[in-house]
Structures are given as structure tokens and as C-alpha cells.
Coordinates of C-alpha atoms and ligand atoms in Angstrom, one line a residue:
S86 CA 42.3 -4.5 7.5
V87 CA 40.9 -1.5 9.4
T88 CA 37.6 -2.0 7.7
R89 CA 36.5 -5.6 8.2
L90 CA 34.6 -6.4 11.4
W91 CA 36.2 -9.9 11.5
G92 CA 39.5 -11.4 10.5
G93 CA 41.3 -12.5 13.6
R94 CA 41.0 -16.1 12.8
F95 CA 41.6 -15.8 9.1
A96 CA 45.1 -16.1 7.6
G97 CA 44.1 -14.1 4.5
G98 CA 41.4 -11.8 3.2
P99 CA 38.3 -12.8 1.3
S100 CA 38.4 -13.5 -2.4
E101 CA 37.3 -10.7 -4.6
A102 CA 34.4 -12.8 -5.8
L103 CA 33.2 -13.3 -2.2
A104 CA 33.7 -9.7 -1.3
R105 CA 31.6 -8.6 -4.3
L106 CA 28.9 -11.2 -3.5
S107 CA 28.8 -10.2 0.2
L108 CA 28.6 -6.4 -0.4
S109 CA 25.4 -4.7 0.7
T110 CA 26.2 -1.1 1.0
H111 CA 24.6 -0.2 -2.3
F112 CA 21.3 -1.0 -0.7
D113 CA 21.7 -0.9 3.1
W114 CA 23.4 2.5 3.2
R115 CA 19.9 4.0 3.4
L116 CA 19.9 2.7 7.0
A117 CA 23.0 4.8 8.0
R118 CA 21.1 7.3 10.0
H119 CA 19.2 4.6 11.9
D120 CA 22.5 2.8 12.5
I121 CA 24.0 5.9 14.0
A122 CA 20.9 6.4 16.2
G123 CA 21.3 2.8 17.3
S124 CA 25.0 3.4 18.1
R125 CA 24.1 6.4 20.3
A126 CA 21.6 4.4 22.3
H127 CA 24.1 1.5 22.6
A128 CA 26.8 3.9 23.8
R129 CA 24.4 5.1 26.6
V130 CA 23.7 1.5 27.8
L131 CA 27.5 0.8 27.8
R132 CA 27.9 3.8 30.1
A133 CA 24.9 2.7 32.2
A134 CA 26.5 -0.8 32.6
G135 CA 29.8 0.8 33.7
L136 CA 31.7 -0.2 30.6
L137 CA 32.4 3.4 29.6
D138 CA 33.1 6.5 31.8
D139 CA 31.4 9.8 31.2
D140 CA 34.2 11.2 29.1
E141 CA 34.3 8.2 26.9
L142 CA 30.5 8.4 26.4
A143 CA 30.8 12.1 25.6
G144 CA 33.6 11.4 23.1
M145 CA 31.6 8.7 21.5
L146 CA 28.5 10.8 21.1
D147 CA 30.5 13.7 19.7
G148 CA 32.1 11.3 17.2
L149 CA 28.8 9.9 16.2
D150 CA 27.4 13.5 15.7
R151 CA 30.4 14.3 13.5
L152 CA 30.0 11.1 11.6
E153 CA 26.3 11.7 11.1
A154 CA 26.9 15.2 9.8
D155 CA 29.4 13.8 7.3
V156 CA 26.9 11.0 6.3
V157 CA 24.2 13.6 5.7
S158 CA 26.4 16.0 3.8
G159 CA 27.8 13.1 1.7
A160 CA 31.4 13.8 2.9
F161 CA 31.4 10.2 4.3
T162 CA 30.4 7.4 2.0
P163 CA 31.1 3.6 2.0
V164 CA 34.1 2.3 0.1
L165 CA 34.3 -1.0 -1.8
E166 CA 36.0 -2.7 1.1
D167 CA 33.2 -1.9 3.5
E168 CA 31.1 -5.0 3.6
D169 CA 27.9 -3.4 4.8
V170 CA 26.5 -0.2 6.4
H171 CA 27.6 -1.3 9.8
T172 CA 31.2 -1.9 8.7
A173 CA 31.4 1.4 6.8
L174 CA 30.1 3.3 9.8
E175 CA 32.5 1.6 12.2
R176 CA 35.3 2.7 9.9
G177 CA 34.0 6.2 9.8
F178 CA 33.6 6.2 13.6
I179 CA 37.1 5.0 14.2
E180 CA 38.5 7.5 11.7
R181 CA 36.9 10.2 13.9
V182 CA 37.5 9.0 17.5
G183 CA 40.5 6.8 17.1
P184 CA 40.9 3.0 17.4
E185 CA 41.0 3.0 21.3
L186 CA 37.6 4.6 21.9
G187 CA 36.2 3.6 18.5
G188 CA 36.9 -0.1 19.3
R189 CA 34.8 -0.1 22.4
L190 CA 31.4 0.7 20.7
R191 CA 30.8 -2.7 19.3
A192 CA 30.8 -4.5 22.6
G193 CA 27.7 -6.5 23.4
R194 CA 26.0 -6.0 20.0
S195 CA 26.1 -7.9 16.8
R196 CA 25.2 -6.9 13.3
N197 CA 22.4 -9.5 13.7
D198 CA 20.5 -7.6 16.4
Q199 CA 21.5 -4.2 14.8
I200 CA 20.1 -5.0 11.3
A201 CA 16.9 -6.5 12.7
T202 CA 16.3 -3.3 14.7
L203 CA 17.3 -0.8 12.0
V204 CA 15.0 -2.4 9.4
R205 CA 12.1 -2.0 11.8
M206 CA 13.1 1.7 12.5
Y207 CA 13.3 2.4 8.7
L208 CA 10.1 0.6 7.8
R209 CA 8.1 2.2 10.6
E210 CA 9.2 5.6 9.3
Q211 CA 8.3 4.6 5.7
A212 CA 5.0 3.1 6.8
R213 CA 3.9 6.5 8.1
L214 CA 4.9 8.2 4.8
I215 CA 3.1 5.6 2.7
A216 CA 0.0 5.9 4.9
Q217 CA 0.0 9.7 4.2
E218 CA 0.3 9.1 0.5
V219 CA -2.5 6.6 0.5
L220 CA -4.7 9.0 2.5
A221 CA -4.0 11.6 -0.1
L222 CA -5.4 9.2 -2.7
V223 CA -8.4 8.5 -0.6
T224 CA -9.0 12.2 -0.4
A225 CA -8.7 12.6 -4.1
L226 CA -11.4 9.9 -4.5
A227 CA -13.6 11.6 -1.9
D228 CA -13.2 14.9 -3.7
Q229 CA -14.2 13.3 -7.1
A230 CA -17.2 11.6 -5.4
Q231 CA -18.2 15.0 -4.0
A232 CA -17.8 16.8 -7.3
N233 CA -19.8 14.1 -9.1
I234 CA -22.2 13.4 -6.2
D235 CA -25.3 12.9 -8.3
V236 CA -23.8 11.3 -11.5
A237 CA -25.3 7.9 -12.2
M238 CA -23.4 5.1 -14.1
P239 CA -24.0 1.5 -15.0
G240 CA -23.0 -0.7 -12.1
R241 CA -21.5 -4.0 -13.3
T242 CA -21.0 -7.6 -12.3
H243 CA -19.1 -9.9 -14.6
L244 CA -18.4 -6.6 -16.4
Q245 CA -22.0 -6.8 -17.7
H246 CA -24.5 -4.0 -16.9
A247 CA -26.2 -5.0 -13.7
Q248 CA -27.9 -2.2 -11.8
P249 CA -27.4 1.6 -11.9
V250 CA -25.3 3.0 -9.2
L251 CA -23.9 6.5 -8.3
L252 CA -20.4 7.2 -9.6
A253 CA -19.7 8.5 -6.1
H254 CA -20.7 5.1 -4.7
H255 CA -18.4 3.3 -7.1
L256 CA -15.4 5.6 -6.4
M257 CA -15.8 5.2 -2.7
A258 CA -15.8 1.4 -3.2
H259 CA -12.2 1.9 -4.3
A260 CA -11.5 4.3 -1.4
W261 CA -12.6 2.0 1.5
P262 CA -10.0 -0.8 0.7
L263 CA -7.3 1.9 0.8
V264 CA -8.6 3.1 4.2
R265 CA -8.2 -0.5 5.3
D266 CA -4.6 -0.5 4.0
V267 CA -3.8 2.5 6.1
E268 CA -5.4 0.7 9.1
R269 CA -3.2 -2.4 8.2
L270 CA -0.1 -0.2 8.3
R271 CA -1.1 1.2 11.7
D272 CA -1.9 -2.2 13.0
W273 CA 1.4 -3.6 11.6
D274 CA 3.2 -0.9 13.5
R275 CA 2.2 -2.5 16.8
R276 CA 4.2 -5.6 15.9
A277 CA 7.1 -3.6 14.4
D278 CA 7.3 -1.5 17.6
V279 CA 9.7 -3.9 19.3
S280 CA 13.5 -3.5 19.3
A281 CA 15.8 -6.4 18.7
Y282 CA 18.9 -4.6 20.2
G283 CA 20.3 -6.6 23.1
S284 CA 19.8 -9.9 21.3
G285 CA 23.5 -9.9 20.3
A286 CA 24.3 -12.5 17.7
L287 CA 21.4 -14.8 18.9
A288 CA 21.7 -15.5 22.7
G289 CA 21.6 -12.1 24.3
S290 CA 24.4 -10.1 25.9
S291 CA 26.5 -10.9 28.9
L292 CA 27.5 -7.3 29.6
G293 CA 24.6 -6.1 31.6
L294 CA 23.2 -3.9 28.8
D295 CA 19.6 -2.9 29.2
P296 CA 17.6 -3.8 26.0
E297 CA 14.6 -1.9 27.2
A298 CA 16.6 1.3 27.6
V299 CA 17.9 1.0 24.0
A300 CA 14.3 0.3 22.8
A301 CA 13.0 3.4 24.5
D302 CA 15.9 5.5 23.2
L303 CA 15.1 4.4 19.6
G304 CA 11.3 5.0 19.9
F305 CA 10.2 1.4 20.5
S306 CA 7.7 0.5 23.2
A307 CA 9.5 -2.7 24.1
S308 CA 12.4 -5.0 23.4
V309 CA 12.0 -8.5 22.1
E310 CA 11.1 -11.3 24.5
N311 CA 13.4 -13.8 22.8
S312 CA 16.9 -13.0 21.4
I313 CA 16.7 -15.8 18.9
D314 CA 13.4 -14.6 17.6
G315 CA 14.8 -11.0 17.6
T316 CA 17.6 -11.8 15.3
A317 CA 16.1 -14.6 13.2
S318 CA 12.5 -13.5 12.4
R319 CA 11.5 -11.4 9.5
D320 CA 7.7 -11.9 9.6
V321 CA 7.4 -8.2 10.4
V322 CA 9.2 -7.4 7.2
A323 CA 7.1 -9.9 5.2
E324 CA 3.9 -8.4 6.7
F325 CA 5.0 -5.0 5.6
G326 CA 5.5 -6.5 2.2
F327 CA 2.0 -7.9 2.2
V328 CA 0.5 -4.5 3.0
T329 CA 2.5 -2.8 0.2
A330 CA 1.5 -5.6 -2.2
M331 CA -2.1 -5.2 -1.2
I332 CA -1.9 -1.4 -1.8
G333 CA -0.5 -2.3 -5.2
V334 CA -3.4 -4.7 -5.9
D335 CA -6.0 -2.1 -4.8
L336 CA -4.4 0.5 -7.1
S337 CA -4.4 -1.9 -10.0
R338 CA -8.1 -2.6 -9.8
L339 CA -8.9 1.1 -10.0
A340 CA -6.2 1.5 -12.7
E341 CA -7.8 -1.2 -14.8
E342 CA -11.1 0.6 -14.7
I343 CA -9.6 4.0 -15.5
I344 CA -7.9 2.3 -18.5
L345 CA -11.3 0.9 -19.6
W346 CA -13.2 4.1 -18.9
S347 CA -10.8 6.2 -21.0
T348 CA -11.3 4.0 -24.1
K349 CA -13.4 5.3 -27.0
E350 CA -15.9 2.5 -26.3
F351 CA -16.5 3.6 -22.7
S352 CA -15.8 7.3 -23.0
F353 CA -16.6 7.7 -19.3
V354 CA -13.5 9.8 -18.5
T355 CA -10.9 12.1 -19.9
L356 CA -7.4 12.1 -18.4
D357 CA -5.7 15.4 -17.8
D358 CA -2.9 16.2 -20.2
A359 CA -0.4 16.4 -17.3
F360 CA -1.2 12.8 -16.3
A361 CA -1.4 11.2 -19.7
T362 CA 1.2 10.3 -22.4
G363 CA 1.4 10.4 -26.1
S364 CA 2.7 8.1 -28.8
S365 CA 5.9 8.5 -30.8
I366 CA 4.2 7.6 -34.0
M367 CA 0.4 8.1 -33.6
P368 CA -0.2 11.8 -33.2
Q369 CA -3.7 11.4 -31.9
K370 CA -2.8 9.1 -29.0
K371 CA -3.4 9.9 -25.3
N372 CA -2.5 7.0 -23.2
P373 CA -3.2 6.1 -19.6
D374 CA 0.4 5.2 -18.8
I375 CA 0.1 6.0 -15.1
A376 CA -2.7 3.5 -14.7
E377 CA -0.9 0.9 -16.7
L378 CA 2.3 1.4 -14.7
A379 CA 0.2 1.0 -11.5
R380 CA -1.2 -2.2 -12.9
G381 CA 2.3 -3.4 -13.9
K382 CA 3.9 -2.3 -10.6
S383 CA 1.4 -4.3 -8.6
G384 CA 3.0 -7.4 -10.1
R385 CA 6.3 -6.1 -9.0
L386 CA 5.1 -5.5 -5.5
I387 CA 3.6 -9.0 -5.4
G388 CA 7.0 -10.3 -6.6
D389 CA 8.7 -8.5 -3.7
L390 CA 6.5 -10.2 -1.2
A391 CA 6.9 -13.6 -2.9
G392 CA 10.6 -13.2 -2.8
L393 CA 10.6 -12.3 0.9
L394 CA 8.4 -15.2 1.8
T395 CA 10.5 -17.6 -0.3
T396 CA 13.7 -16.4 1.4
L397 CA 12.2 -17.1 4.8
K398 CA 10.7 -20.5 4.0
G399 CA 12.6 -23.3 5.7
L400 CA 15.3 -21.1 7.2
P401 CA 16.6 -22.7 10.4
L402 CA 17.1 -20.6 13.5
A403 CA 18.9 -18.3 14.2
Y404 CA 20.5 -15.7 11.9
N405 CA 21.5 -16.9 8.4
R406 CA 23.0 -14.7 5.8
D407 CA 20.0 -15.4 3.6
L408 CA 18.3 -12.8 5.7
Q409 CA 20.2 -10.1 4.0
E410 CA 18.0 -10.8 1.0
D411 CA 15.0 -9.3 2.9
K412 CA 16.2 -5.7 2.2
E413 CA 16.2 -5.3 -1.6
P414 CA 12.6 -6.5 -2.0
V415 CA 11.2 -4.5 0.9
F416 CA 13.2 -1.4 -0.1
D417 CA 11.9 -1.8 -3.7
A418 CA 8.3 -2.0 -2.4
V419 CA 8.9 1.3 -0.5
D420 CA 10.5 3.0 -3.5
T421 CA 7.8 1.7 -5.9
L422 CA 4.9 3.0 -3.9
Q423 CA 6.7 6.3 -3.2
L424 CA 7.0 6.8 -7.0
L425 CA 3.6 5.5 -7.9
L426 CA 1.3 7.0 -5.3
P427 CA 1.8 10.8 -6.1
A428 CA 1.4 10.2 -9.8
F429 CA -1.7 8.0 -9.3
T430 CA -3.3 10.5 -6.9
G431 CA -2.6 13.3 -9.4
M432 CA -4.2 11.3 -12.2
V433 CA -7.3 10.6 -10.1
A434 CA -7.6 14.1 -8.8
T435 CA -7.7 15.5 -12.4
L436 CA -10.0 13.0 -14.1
R437 CA -12.9 14.5 -15.9
F438 CA -16.0 12.3 -15.8
H439 CA -18.5 12.5 -18.6
R440 CA -21.9 12.6 -16.9
E441 CA -24.0 12.4 -20.1
R442 CA -22.3 9.3 -21.4
M443 CA -22.4 7.5 -18.1
E444 CA -26.1 8.4 -17.4
E445 CA -27.1 7.5 -21.0
L446 CA -25.6 4.0 -20.4
A447 CA -26.8 3.6 -16.8
P448 CA -30.3 2.2 -17.7
Q449 CA -29.1 0.2 -20.8
G450 CA -28.7 -3.5 -20.8
F451 CA -32.0 -3.9 -18.9
S452 CA -30.3 -2.8 -15.7
L453 CA -33.7 -1.9 -14.3
A454 CA -35.1 -5.4 -14.5
T455 CA -34.3 -6.1 -10.8
D456 CA -36.3 -3.0 -10.0
I457 CA -39.4 -4.5 -11.7
A458 CA -39.0 -7.7 -9.7
E459 CA -38.5 -5.9 -6.4
W460 CA -41.5 -3.5 -7.2
L461 CA -43.6 -6.7 -7.6
V462 CA -42.3 -8.1 -4.3
R463 CA -43.4 -4.9 -2.6
A464 CA -46.9 -5.6 -4.2
R465 CA -46.8 -9.0 -2.4
V466 CA -45.8 -11.1 -5.4
P467 CA -43.5 -14.0 -4.4
F468 CA -39.9 -13.2 -5.6
R469 CA -39.7 -16.4 -7.6
E470 CA -42.7 -15.3 -9.7
A471 CA -41.6 -11.7 -9.8
H472 CA -38.2 -12.7 -11.2
E473 CA -40.0 -14.7 -14.0
I474 CA -42.3 -11.7 -14.8
A475 CA -39.4 -9.3 -15.0
G476 CA -37.5 -11.8 -17.1
A477 CA -40.5 -12.0 -19.5
C478 CA -40.4 -8.2 -19.9
V479 CA -36.7 -8.4 -20.8
R480 CA -37.4 -11.1 -23.4
L481 CA -40.1 -9.1 -25.0
C482 CA -37.9 -6.0 -25.2
E483 CA -35.1 -8.1 -26.7
E484 CA -37.5 -9.4 -29.4
R485 CA -38.6 -6.0 -30.3
G486 CA -35.2 -4.3 -29.9
I487 CA -36.6 -1.8 -27.3
D488 CA -35.8 -1.0 -23.7
L489 CA -37.9 -1.7 -20.6
P490 CA -39.5 1.8 -20.3
D491 CA -40.6 1.5 -23.9
L492 CA -43.1 -1.3 -23.1
T493 CA -46.7 -0.1 -23.2
D494 CA -49.2 -0.5 -20.4
A495 CA -50.9 -3.1 -22.5
D496 CA -47.6 -5.0 -22.8
F497 CA -47.2 -5.0 -19.1
T498 CA -50.6 -6.3 -18.3
A499 CA -50.3 -8.9 -21.0
I500 CA -47.2 -10.2 -19.3
S501 CA -48.8 -10.1 -15.8
P502 CA -51.9 -8.5 -14.3
H503 CA -49.6 -7.5 -11.4
L504 CA -47.8 -5.1 -13.7
T505 CA -49.9 -2.0 -13.4
P506 CA -48.7 1.3 -14.9
A507 CA -47.5 2.3 -11.5
V508 CA -44.4 0.1 -12.1
R509 CA -43.0 3.0 -14.2
E510 CA -42.0 4.8 -11.0
V511 CA -39.0 2.4 -10.7
L512 CA -38.3 2.3 -14.4
T513 CA -36.0 5.3 -14.2
V514 CA -32.4 5.5 -13.0
R515 CA -33.3 8.0 -10.3
G516 CA -36.2 5.8 -9.1
S517 CA -33.9 2.8 -9.0
L518 CA -31.1 4.7 -7.1
E519 CA -33.5 6.2 -4.6
S520 CA -35.0 2.8 -3.8
R521 CA -31.7 1.3 -2.7
S522 CA -31.8 3.1 0.6
G523 CA -30.6 0.7 3.2
K524 CA -27.3 1.3 4.8
G525 CA -24.4 0.9 2.4
G526 CA -26.8 1.2 -0.6
T527 CA -26.4 3.5 -3.6
A528 CA -29.4 5.8 -2.7
P529 CA -28.2 9.5 -2.9
A530 CA -28.9 10.1 0.8
R531 CA -26.9 7.0 1.9
V532 CA -24.0 8.0 -0.4
A533 CA -23.9 11.5 1.0
E534 CA -23.7 10.0 4.5
Q535 CA -21.0 7.5 3.3
L536 CA -19.0 10.4 2.0
T537 CA -19.1 12.1 5.4
R538 CA -17.9 8.9 7.1
L539 CA -15.1 8.4 4.5
R540 CA -13.9 11.9 5.2
A541 CA -14.0 11.2 8.9
A542 CA -12.0 8.0 8.4
V543 CA -9.3 10.0 6.7
A544 CA -9.3 12.7 9.4
D545 CA -9.0 9.9 12.0
H546 CA -5.6 8.9 10.8
Ligands
LIG221 N1 24.2 -7.4 6.3 C1 23.5 -8.4 7.1 C2 22.0 -8.3 6.9 O1 21.6 -7.5 6.2 C3 23.7 -8.1 8.5 C4 25.1 -8.5 8.9 C5 25.1 -9.8 9.5 N2 26.2 -10.5 9.0 C6 26.7 -11.6 9.6 N3 27.7 -12.1 9.0 N4 26.3 -12.0 10.7 O2 21.3 -9.2 7.3

């Protein structure tokens, strides 16, 4: 058959069942442009090695240009008999330049070094796009922090009221992990920035082809040190899968809070109509589907990573066909984030926060008790004793069904002579916020500085 890249040693063709199992064009066709770029670079090193003359090289490059135009326009697509993207493109190439010239291109390369290289090219491109989308989300969080810069809310641990914090501080606590995800993508790129071309099937090429020239041509800083590693390893793919899963997990934590915040019970936030959904039966419903899909898709992204790692586990060197199973999960991770991130960013950008509700709840649940204890420490009371005194204030309030600021001066002195009326200066949300003024704290001045640094981190990328 014209189309198969092997067959000389076989008496007959593959069974239909095998052909169907083996087929990968329905997912690897997205690598077609990178495959053609690889072929151009390969043709040039064939010329440099003296295996093509100038006319042959020109003919090949022209054929590849025409093939690429037809791929881009959709005039050329894989057929069922094309096992994979490489097979389909070789068929298209031979259809355009003839079997004599077309049959020379494959010398000294293997689908094993091709695919390892193309996946890296594709993922490096996608990593940059995903990073841009993540930074857009960070910017949406920074914008919300700025628009709500002085809004206080209940800070929680164990989901219980703990200490008041600024909403801006809380929102930026979701932004910094995303900044680190962008840094992870950038750092990952250093390891992805290596071409596997020249590795051949596993042992390298005997034809004097220069792997470094191909690498440079394809935008890589170097070619692999070891041809077996070049064709058999997929840790770079798995690492990409980790970063995409981590992005999913980071989104899911914010998603969960948005889901909670938009409940009647919390009433912290209202979703914009354009980023919420209704119910087919309950006319009043306004549902946070984007946040729920984000929470759900984080499971999918983790599954993609788990699938990748499981495929790699225990695989002997060098190439095994199992490695073809790396593509669907990692492509799924790319597609999932590219669907999810714009919707998620739109939802975050259009959230309306309810200042009054958040601020009303901020001091409730005795969230100022730590402030009493720390006020006592500043008055030289040992913290152990201060903790007991503040705890006694909470107990008395609970008995009477009142809040800490409702205690009278007499109540305070009865609990401890250290508790003078001056303690009231920290018994307000503002006082509490202002007092947490060390670097990284929720004091308004620190949070304003933090916002500046967050914006700078975005601008840096
Ligand atoms: N389609 C394969 C992959 O995705 C590359 C082809 C290698 N096939 C082979 N029989 N050596 O990994």
C-alpha cells in the first residue's frame, strides 16, 4: 500500500481490528503543522549531509509548503488507511512530489524521534497560551481586590470564623498560587526546550545528520544527550500534566468558595447573569455552573495526569507503543483548560461582592478574641494567661448570648484586672485588621503593597 510506512516484510496487510486499534489520526492530526516543520528541518540536514542536492531540497521544501497549505485549508486530511499523522503526511507529500523525491525524506528519522519532538513543540506552544489565560485570571482577581480594597470579611480556618481579613487579601491568596503555576509552566519549558530529532528509532542516526541544527531550526535550545532517553522518556509530558492538574486544583478551591459564597446562607456574592445558569423546572434558580464545572474538571485533569503516569510506570526502554497513550490525556488537559479558563475568568471578573453582609459577619463568631489576647501580650501579660483571659471573655459572651464588644468595662475588670477599657481599641474589625501589619499580613497598608507586587508579578511574565 502507498500509505503504510512499513510492510516489506509482511505477506499481507493488517487486520481491520488492528488497523482500528492502531489508528491515531483522530487525535494526533493536531500535530500536523509541527510534523511539517520537522520535515523542513530534516530536509535541510539531509542536504547538509550531502544526501540531497540543492534542487532536491528546493523540491522538497516546495512540496512541504504546498502540503501545509492544503492541511491548513482542509483540502488535505487523513484517510482511514493512514495509521497516524506521520503516515498521512508522508502520503500527502508523495502525492505532491512523487515517490522518487518523496521517498527520500524519511531517511535517518523515525516516528519515534519525530513524535517525541512534535509533542514538545505542541506543548511548548500551548503552555504559553495557557499561561496567558492564567495571567488573565490573576488580573481579574487583582482587579476585584482593587475594586473591593477596603472590604472586610470573616477569615476562616476549619471553615469556622477565625479572624477578620480583607476580602482583597483573601482574593490574592487565590491569585498567588496561580502566579506560581505560570512560573511552573515557564520553568517546565526549560526541560521541554530539547529536541529529540536525530535519535532515530532509539540509537541515533548513521547518516551524519546534525541533531543540533534540527533543534535550532525548530526553536529548541539543544538536542537530547541520549537518543534512548529522547525517544523513550515522557516525563516532560507528565510534568506538563502535573502543572495543568495543579491549575485545575487551584481553580477548584476558588470555585468551591464561590459556590458557597453565592448560597443564600452566605450571600457574599452575586454572579453576573452572563456567567450563571438557570433551572429547567425551578424558575427562581441561578446556579454557579462555571464554578461547579471547574470543580468537576479538576478531577478530570487529575485523571489525565494519573493516566499518563500509569502508562509510564514500568515501561522498559526504549520506545513502546504504549507511549502513544500519552497524547489523549495531555491533549485533553490542554483542551479542558482552554475551555475552562476564559469562562472562569469571566465569572470572577463580574462577581459582585456584598460588602455589608461580609462586614456584618466579619466580627461574629468571636473572631476578635485573638485580638484581646494579643492586646494583653502587648501589655506584658504572658500569652498563656492572655489566652485564658480572652477565652473567659468568650465564655461569658456565650452564656449571655452577646458579642465581645457588648461586654461592659465592669465585665472586663471582673474577668481580669489587666483588661482596662483601652482593650476596646482592638475590638473593632478595623482595629484588628490594622494591627496585623507585618509583611504578608492583612493590614490595609500591607494589602495595598501586596496588590502592587501582584500586578508586578503579572507584568513580569
Ligand atoms: N503514533 C506513535 C506515538 O504516538 C508514534 C509512532 C511510532 N510507532 C511505531 N510503531 N514505532 O507514539
